CSV table of C-alpha atoms in Angstrom, one decimal:
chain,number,residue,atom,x,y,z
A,149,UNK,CA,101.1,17.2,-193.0
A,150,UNK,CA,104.6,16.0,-192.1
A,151,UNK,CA,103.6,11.9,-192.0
A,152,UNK,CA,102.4,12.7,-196.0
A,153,UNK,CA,105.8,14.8,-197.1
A,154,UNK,CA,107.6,11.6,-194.8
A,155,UNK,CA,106.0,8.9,-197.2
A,156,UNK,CA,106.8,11.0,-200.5
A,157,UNK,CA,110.5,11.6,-199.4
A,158,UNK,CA,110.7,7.9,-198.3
A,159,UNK,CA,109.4,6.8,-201.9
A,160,UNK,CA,112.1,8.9,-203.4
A,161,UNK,CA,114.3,5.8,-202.5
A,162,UNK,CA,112.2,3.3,-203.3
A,163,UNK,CA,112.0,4.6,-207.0
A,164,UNK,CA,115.0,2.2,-208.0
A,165,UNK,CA,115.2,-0.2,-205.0
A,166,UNK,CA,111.6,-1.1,-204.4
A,167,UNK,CA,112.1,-3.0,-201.2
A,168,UNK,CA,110.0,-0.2,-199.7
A,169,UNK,CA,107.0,0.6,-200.8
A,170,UNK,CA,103.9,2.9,-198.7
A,171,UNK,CA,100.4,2.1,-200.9
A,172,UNK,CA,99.1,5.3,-201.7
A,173,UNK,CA,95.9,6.5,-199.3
A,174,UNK,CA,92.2,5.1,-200.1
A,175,UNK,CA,89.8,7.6,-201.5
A,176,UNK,CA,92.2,9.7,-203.7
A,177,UNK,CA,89.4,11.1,-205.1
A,178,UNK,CA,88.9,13.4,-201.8
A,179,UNK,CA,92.5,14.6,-202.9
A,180,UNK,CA,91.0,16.1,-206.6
A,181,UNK,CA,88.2,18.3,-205.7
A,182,UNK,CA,85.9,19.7,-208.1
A,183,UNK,CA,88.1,23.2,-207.5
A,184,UNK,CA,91.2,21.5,-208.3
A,185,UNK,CA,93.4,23.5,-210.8
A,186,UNK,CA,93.2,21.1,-213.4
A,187,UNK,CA,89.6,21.0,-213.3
A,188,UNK,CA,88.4,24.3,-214.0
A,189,UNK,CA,86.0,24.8,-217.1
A,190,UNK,CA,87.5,24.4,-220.3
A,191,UNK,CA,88.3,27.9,-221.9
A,192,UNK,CA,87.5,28.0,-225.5
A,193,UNK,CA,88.5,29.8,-228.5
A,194,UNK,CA,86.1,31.6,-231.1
A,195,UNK,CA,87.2,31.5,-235.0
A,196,UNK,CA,89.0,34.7,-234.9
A,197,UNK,CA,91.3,33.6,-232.2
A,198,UNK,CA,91.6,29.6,-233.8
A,199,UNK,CA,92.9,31.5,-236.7
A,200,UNK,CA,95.6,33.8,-235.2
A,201,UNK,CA,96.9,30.4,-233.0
A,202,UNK,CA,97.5,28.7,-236.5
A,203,UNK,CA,99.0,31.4,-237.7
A,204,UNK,CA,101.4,31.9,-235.1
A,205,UNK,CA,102.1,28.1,-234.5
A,206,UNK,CA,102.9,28.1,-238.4
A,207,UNK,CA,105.1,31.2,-237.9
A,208,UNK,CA,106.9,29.7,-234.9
A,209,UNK,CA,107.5,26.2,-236.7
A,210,UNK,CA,109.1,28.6,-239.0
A,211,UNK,CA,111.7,30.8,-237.5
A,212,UNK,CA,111.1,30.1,-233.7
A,213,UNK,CA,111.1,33.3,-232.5
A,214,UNK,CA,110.3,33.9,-228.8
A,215,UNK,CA,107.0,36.7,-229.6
A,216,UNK,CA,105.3,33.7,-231.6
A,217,UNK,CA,106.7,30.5,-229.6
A,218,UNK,CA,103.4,29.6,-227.2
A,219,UNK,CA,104.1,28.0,-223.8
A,220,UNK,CA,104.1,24.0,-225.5
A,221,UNK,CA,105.7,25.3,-228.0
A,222,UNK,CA,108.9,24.4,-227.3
A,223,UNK,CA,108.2,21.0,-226.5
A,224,UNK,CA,106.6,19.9,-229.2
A,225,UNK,CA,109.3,21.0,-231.1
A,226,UNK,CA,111.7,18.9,-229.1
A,227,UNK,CA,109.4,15.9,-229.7
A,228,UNK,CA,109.4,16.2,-232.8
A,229,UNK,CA,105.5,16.2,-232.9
A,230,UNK,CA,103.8,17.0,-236.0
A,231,UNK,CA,100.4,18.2,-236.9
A,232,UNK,CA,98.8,14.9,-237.8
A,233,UNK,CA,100.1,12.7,-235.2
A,234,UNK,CA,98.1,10.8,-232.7
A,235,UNK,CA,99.2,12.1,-229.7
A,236,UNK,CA,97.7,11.5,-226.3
A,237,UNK,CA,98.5,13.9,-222.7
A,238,UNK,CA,98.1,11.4,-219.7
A,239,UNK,CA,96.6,13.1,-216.6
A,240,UNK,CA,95.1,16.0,-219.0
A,241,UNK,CA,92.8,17.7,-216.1
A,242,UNK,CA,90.5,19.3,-218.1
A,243,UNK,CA,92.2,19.0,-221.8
A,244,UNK,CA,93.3,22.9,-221.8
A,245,UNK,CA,96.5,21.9,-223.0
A,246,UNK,CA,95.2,19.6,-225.7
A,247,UNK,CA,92.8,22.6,-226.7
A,248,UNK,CA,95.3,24.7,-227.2
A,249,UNK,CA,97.0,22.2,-229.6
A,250,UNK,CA,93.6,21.7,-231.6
A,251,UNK,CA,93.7,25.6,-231.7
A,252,UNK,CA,96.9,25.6,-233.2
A,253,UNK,CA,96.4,22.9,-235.8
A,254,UNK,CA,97.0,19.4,-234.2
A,255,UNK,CA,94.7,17.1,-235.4
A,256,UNK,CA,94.5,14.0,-233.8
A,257,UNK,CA,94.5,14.0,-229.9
A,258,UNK,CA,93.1,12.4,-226.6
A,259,UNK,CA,93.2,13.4,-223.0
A,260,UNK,CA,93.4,10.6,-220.5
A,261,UNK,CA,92.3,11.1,-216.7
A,262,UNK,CA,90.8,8.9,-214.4
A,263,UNK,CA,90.0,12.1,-212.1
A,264,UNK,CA,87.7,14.0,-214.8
A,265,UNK,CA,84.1,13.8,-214.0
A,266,UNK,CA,82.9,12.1,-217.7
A,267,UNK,CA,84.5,11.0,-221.0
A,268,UNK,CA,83.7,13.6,-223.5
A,269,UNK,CA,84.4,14.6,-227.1
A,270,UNK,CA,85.0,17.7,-227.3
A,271,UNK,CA,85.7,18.3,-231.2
A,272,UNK,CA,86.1,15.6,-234.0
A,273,UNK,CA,90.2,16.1,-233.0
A,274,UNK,CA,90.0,16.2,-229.5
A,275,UNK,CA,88.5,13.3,-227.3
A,276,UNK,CA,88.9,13.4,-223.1
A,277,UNK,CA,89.0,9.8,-221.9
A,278,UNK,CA,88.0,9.1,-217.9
A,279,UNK,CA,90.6,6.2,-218.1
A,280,UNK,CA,93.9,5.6,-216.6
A,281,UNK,CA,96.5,4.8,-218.7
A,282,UNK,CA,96.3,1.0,-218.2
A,283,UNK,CA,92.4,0.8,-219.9
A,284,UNK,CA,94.3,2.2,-223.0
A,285,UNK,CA,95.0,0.2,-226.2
A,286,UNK,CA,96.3,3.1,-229.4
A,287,UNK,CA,99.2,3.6,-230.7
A,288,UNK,CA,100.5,6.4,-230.4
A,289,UNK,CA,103.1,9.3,-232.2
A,290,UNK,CA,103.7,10.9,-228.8
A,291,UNK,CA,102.7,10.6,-225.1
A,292,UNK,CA,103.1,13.5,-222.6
A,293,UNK,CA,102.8,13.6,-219.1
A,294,UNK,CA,102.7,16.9,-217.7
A,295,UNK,CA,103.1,16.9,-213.9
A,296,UNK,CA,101.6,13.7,-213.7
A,297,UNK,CA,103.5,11.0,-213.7
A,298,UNK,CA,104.4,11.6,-210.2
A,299,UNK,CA,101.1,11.5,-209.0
A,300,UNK,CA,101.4,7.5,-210.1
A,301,UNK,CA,101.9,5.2,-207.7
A,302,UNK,CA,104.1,2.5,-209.8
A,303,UNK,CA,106.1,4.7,-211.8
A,304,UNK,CA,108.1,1.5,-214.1
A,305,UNK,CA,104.5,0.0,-214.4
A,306,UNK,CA,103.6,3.3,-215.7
A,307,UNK,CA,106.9,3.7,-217.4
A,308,UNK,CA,106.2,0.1,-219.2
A,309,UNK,CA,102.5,0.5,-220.2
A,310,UNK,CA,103.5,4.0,-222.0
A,311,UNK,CA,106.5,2.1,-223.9
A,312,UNK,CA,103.8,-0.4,-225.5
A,313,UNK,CA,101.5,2.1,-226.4
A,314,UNK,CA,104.3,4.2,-228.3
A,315,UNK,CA,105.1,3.7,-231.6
A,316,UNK,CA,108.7,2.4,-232.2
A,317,UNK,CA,111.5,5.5,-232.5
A,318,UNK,CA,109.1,7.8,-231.3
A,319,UNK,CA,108.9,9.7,-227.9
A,320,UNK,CA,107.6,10.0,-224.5
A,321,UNK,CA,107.6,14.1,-222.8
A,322,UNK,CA,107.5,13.7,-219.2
A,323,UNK,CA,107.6,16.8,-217.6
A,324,UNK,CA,108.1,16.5,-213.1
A,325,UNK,CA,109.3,18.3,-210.0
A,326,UNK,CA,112.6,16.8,-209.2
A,327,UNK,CA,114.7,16.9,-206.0
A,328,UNK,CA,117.6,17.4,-207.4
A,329,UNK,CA,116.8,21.5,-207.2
A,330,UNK,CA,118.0,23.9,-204.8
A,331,UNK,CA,114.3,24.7,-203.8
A,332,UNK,CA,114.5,21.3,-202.0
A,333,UNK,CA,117.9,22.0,-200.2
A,334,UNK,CA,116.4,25.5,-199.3
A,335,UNK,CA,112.8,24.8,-198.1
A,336,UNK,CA,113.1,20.6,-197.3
A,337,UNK,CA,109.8,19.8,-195.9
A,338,UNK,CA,108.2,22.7,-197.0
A,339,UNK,CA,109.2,22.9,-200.6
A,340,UNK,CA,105.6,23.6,-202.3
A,341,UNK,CA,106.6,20.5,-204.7
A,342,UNK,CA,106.3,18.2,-202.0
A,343,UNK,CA,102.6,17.9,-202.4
A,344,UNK,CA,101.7,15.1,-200.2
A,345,UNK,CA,99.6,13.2,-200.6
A,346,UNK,CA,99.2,13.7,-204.5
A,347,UNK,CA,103.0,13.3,-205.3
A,348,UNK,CA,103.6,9.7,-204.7
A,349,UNK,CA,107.2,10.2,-206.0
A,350,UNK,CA,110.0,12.9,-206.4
A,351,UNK,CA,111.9,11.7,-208.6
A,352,UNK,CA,115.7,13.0,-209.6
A,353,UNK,CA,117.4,13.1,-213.0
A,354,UNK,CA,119.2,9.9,-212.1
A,355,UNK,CA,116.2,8.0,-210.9
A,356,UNK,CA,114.2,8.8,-214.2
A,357,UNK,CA,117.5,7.6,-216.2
A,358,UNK,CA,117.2,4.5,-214.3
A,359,UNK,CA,113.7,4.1,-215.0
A,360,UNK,CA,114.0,5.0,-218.7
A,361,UNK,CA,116.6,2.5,-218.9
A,362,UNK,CA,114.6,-0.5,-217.2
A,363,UNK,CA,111.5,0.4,-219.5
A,364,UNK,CA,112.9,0.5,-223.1
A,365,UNK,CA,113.3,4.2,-223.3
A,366,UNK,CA,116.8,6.4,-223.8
A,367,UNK,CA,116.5,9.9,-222.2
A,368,UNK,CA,117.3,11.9,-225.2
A,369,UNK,CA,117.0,15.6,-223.8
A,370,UNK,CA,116.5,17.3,-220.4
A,371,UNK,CA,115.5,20.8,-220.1
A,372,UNK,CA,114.4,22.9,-217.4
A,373,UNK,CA,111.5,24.5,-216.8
A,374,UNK,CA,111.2,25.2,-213.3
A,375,UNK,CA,109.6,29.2,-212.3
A,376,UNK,CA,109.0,31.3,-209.5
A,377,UNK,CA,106.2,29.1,-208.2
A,378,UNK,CA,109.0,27.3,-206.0
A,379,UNK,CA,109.2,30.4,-204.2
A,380,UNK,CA,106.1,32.1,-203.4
A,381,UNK,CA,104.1,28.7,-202.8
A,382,UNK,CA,107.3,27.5,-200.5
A,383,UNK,CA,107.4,30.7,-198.5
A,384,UNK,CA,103.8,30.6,-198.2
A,385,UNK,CA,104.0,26.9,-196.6
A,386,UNK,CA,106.6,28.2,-194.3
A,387,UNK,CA,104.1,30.8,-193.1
A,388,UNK,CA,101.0,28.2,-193.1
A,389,UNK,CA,99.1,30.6,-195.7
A,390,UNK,CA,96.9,29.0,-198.0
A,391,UNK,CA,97.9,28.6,-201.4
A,392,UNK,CA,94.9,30.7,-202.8
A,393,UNK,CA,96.1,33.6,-200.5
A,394,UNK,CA,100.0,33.2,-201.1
A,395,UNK,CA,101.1,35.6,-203.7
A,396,UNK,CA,99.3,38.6,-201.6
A,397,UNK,CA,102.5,37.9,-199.6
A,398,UNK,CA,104.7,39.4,-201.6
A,399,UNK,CA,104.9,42.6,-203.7
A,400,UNK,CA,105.3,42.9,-207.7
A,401,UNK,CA,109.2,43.3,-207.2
A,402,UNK,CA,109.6,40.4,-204.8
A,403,UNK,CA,108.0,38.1,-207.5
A,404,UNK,CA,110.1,39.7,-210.1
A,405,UNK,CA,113.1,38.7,-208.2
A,406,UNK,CA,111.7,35.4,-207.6
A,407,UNK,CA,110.9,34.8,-211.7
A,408,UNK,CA,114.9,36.0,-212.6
A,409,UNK,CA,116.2,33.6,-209.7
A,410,UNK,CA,114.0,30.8,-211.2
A,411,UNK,CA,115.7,31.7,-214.9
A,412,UNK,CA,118.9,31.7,-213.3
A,413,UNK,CA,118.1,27.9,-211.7
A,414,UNK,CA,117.4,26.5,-215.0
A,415,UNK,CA,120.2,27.5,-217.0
A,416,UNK,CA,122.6,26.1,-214.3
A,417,UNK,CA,120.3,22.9,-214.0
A,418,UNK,CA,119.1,23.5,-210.8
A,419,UNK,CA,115.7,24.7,-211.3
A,420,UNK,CA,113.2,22.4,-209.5
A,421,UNK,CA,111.7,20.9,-212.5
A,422,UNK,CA,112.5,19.4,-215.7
A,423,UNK,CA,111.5,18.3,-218.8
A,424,UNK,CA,112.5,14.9,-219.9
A,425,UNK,CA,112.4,13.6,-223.3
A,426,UNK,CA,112.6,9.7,-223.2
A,427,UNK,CA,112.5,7.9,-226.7
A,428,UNK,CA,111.5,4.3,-227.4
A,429,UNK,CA,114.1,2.1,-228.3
A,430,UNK,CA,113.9,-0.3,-230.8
């Protein structure tokens, strides 16, 4: 495990200076199992339950208050995204995300993954593409990248490919682990975040300003969004549990604790990760 967290810590640096560089293993594939997280079946909706999400998305868009604001919810409303724009979630797993949206009125979106088994369609506004983001040629209103974009292994290549496919003025959601948390000073080599070897990078707030500026973007807004995940999963590496086994470790008021210390993290800007809106210049 420790020659995997080495390589990710090491490409930490080489985010801005790239005189270092470790190519990512062969057979990543091995890495994505068919029990994967993102991979689990797609969880659909029935009519009923279609019609409550648009109802609370409208109610939400509305007076955005917290008992109607679903977990995107905020940001979209950041990005500015609107119910008819193309937009397309890079490294979408299994599209739950993207269904969600559909659910709630959006219109016009596509999943991109080069890990999903097949292309599919699954409704006339929601397409899955086995692609990487290189194969693509759209245009699109918004691109998100939800804990993915440090599973690529040439982050300003990414960065630059994402910029040409974005209309101009409009936005790019990346949302990452960063190091700049106090999970990483507390756990180092065994913060859960690590990942190796599916995090090729950890990127800080300053790296991705770096990037942003190198790629045509402007980082117009940085929230965090970290939770208590940084705990419980850390802990549990400390202890060699497996992940499917690591929240047994700890009772209902130990998690609790960990959930209001996570809060607490993000509202000082220290939570362990963050949610950067980059927009396209020009």
């Amino acid at each position: 495990m420790v020659p995997g967290i080495c390589s990710s810590i090491w490409n930490v640096a080489s985010v801005v200076q790239s005189s270092f560089y470790l190519s990512p293993p062969h057979g990543l594939n091995a890495y994505y199992p068919e029990d994967y997280y993102a991979y689990i079946t797609l969880n659909e909706s029935g009519t009923l339950r279609k019609i409550l999400k648009k109802i609370r998305w409208k109610f939400f868009t509305l007076f955005d208050i917290s008992l109607f604001r679903p977990l995107y919810g905020s940001w979209l409303k950041n990005a500015g995204a609107e119910l008819d724009d193309k937009i397309a979630d890079i490294g979408c797993g299994n599209g739950q995300l993207l269904y969600e949206m559909y659910a709630s009125g959006f219109s016009n979106l596509t999943g991109i993954d080069p890990f999903i088994e097949s292309s599919k369609v699954i409704n006339p506004s929601l397409s899955l593409l086995k692609n990487s983001i290189y194969e693509i040629e759209e245009s699109f209103d918004l691109i998100m990248m939800h804990h993915s974009f440090e599973h690529m292994d040439e982050p300003k290549k990414g960065l630059e490919k994402a910029n040409q496919l974005l209309k101009p003025g409009k936005k790019l959601l990346i949302r990452i682990p960063i190091s700049d948390g106090e999970a990483w000073k507390i756990y180092g080599v065994h913060w859960a975040q690590l990942d190796a070897p599916r995090h090729f990078f950890i990127h800080s707030v300053k790296s991705i300003r770096l990037l942003a500026e190198q790629t045509g973007f402007e980082v117009s807004q940085i929230t965090y969004d970290s939770n208590e995940y940084q705990f419980w999963a850390s802990e549990a590496i400390m202890r060699d549990v497996p992940s499917t086994q690591a929240q047994g470790l700890f009772t209902a008021k130990e998690l609790k604790k960990f959930n209001e210390k996570a809060k607490k993290l993000n509202q000082i800007e220290k939570g362990d990760q963050a949610c950067f809106y980059l927009t396209k210049v020009g």
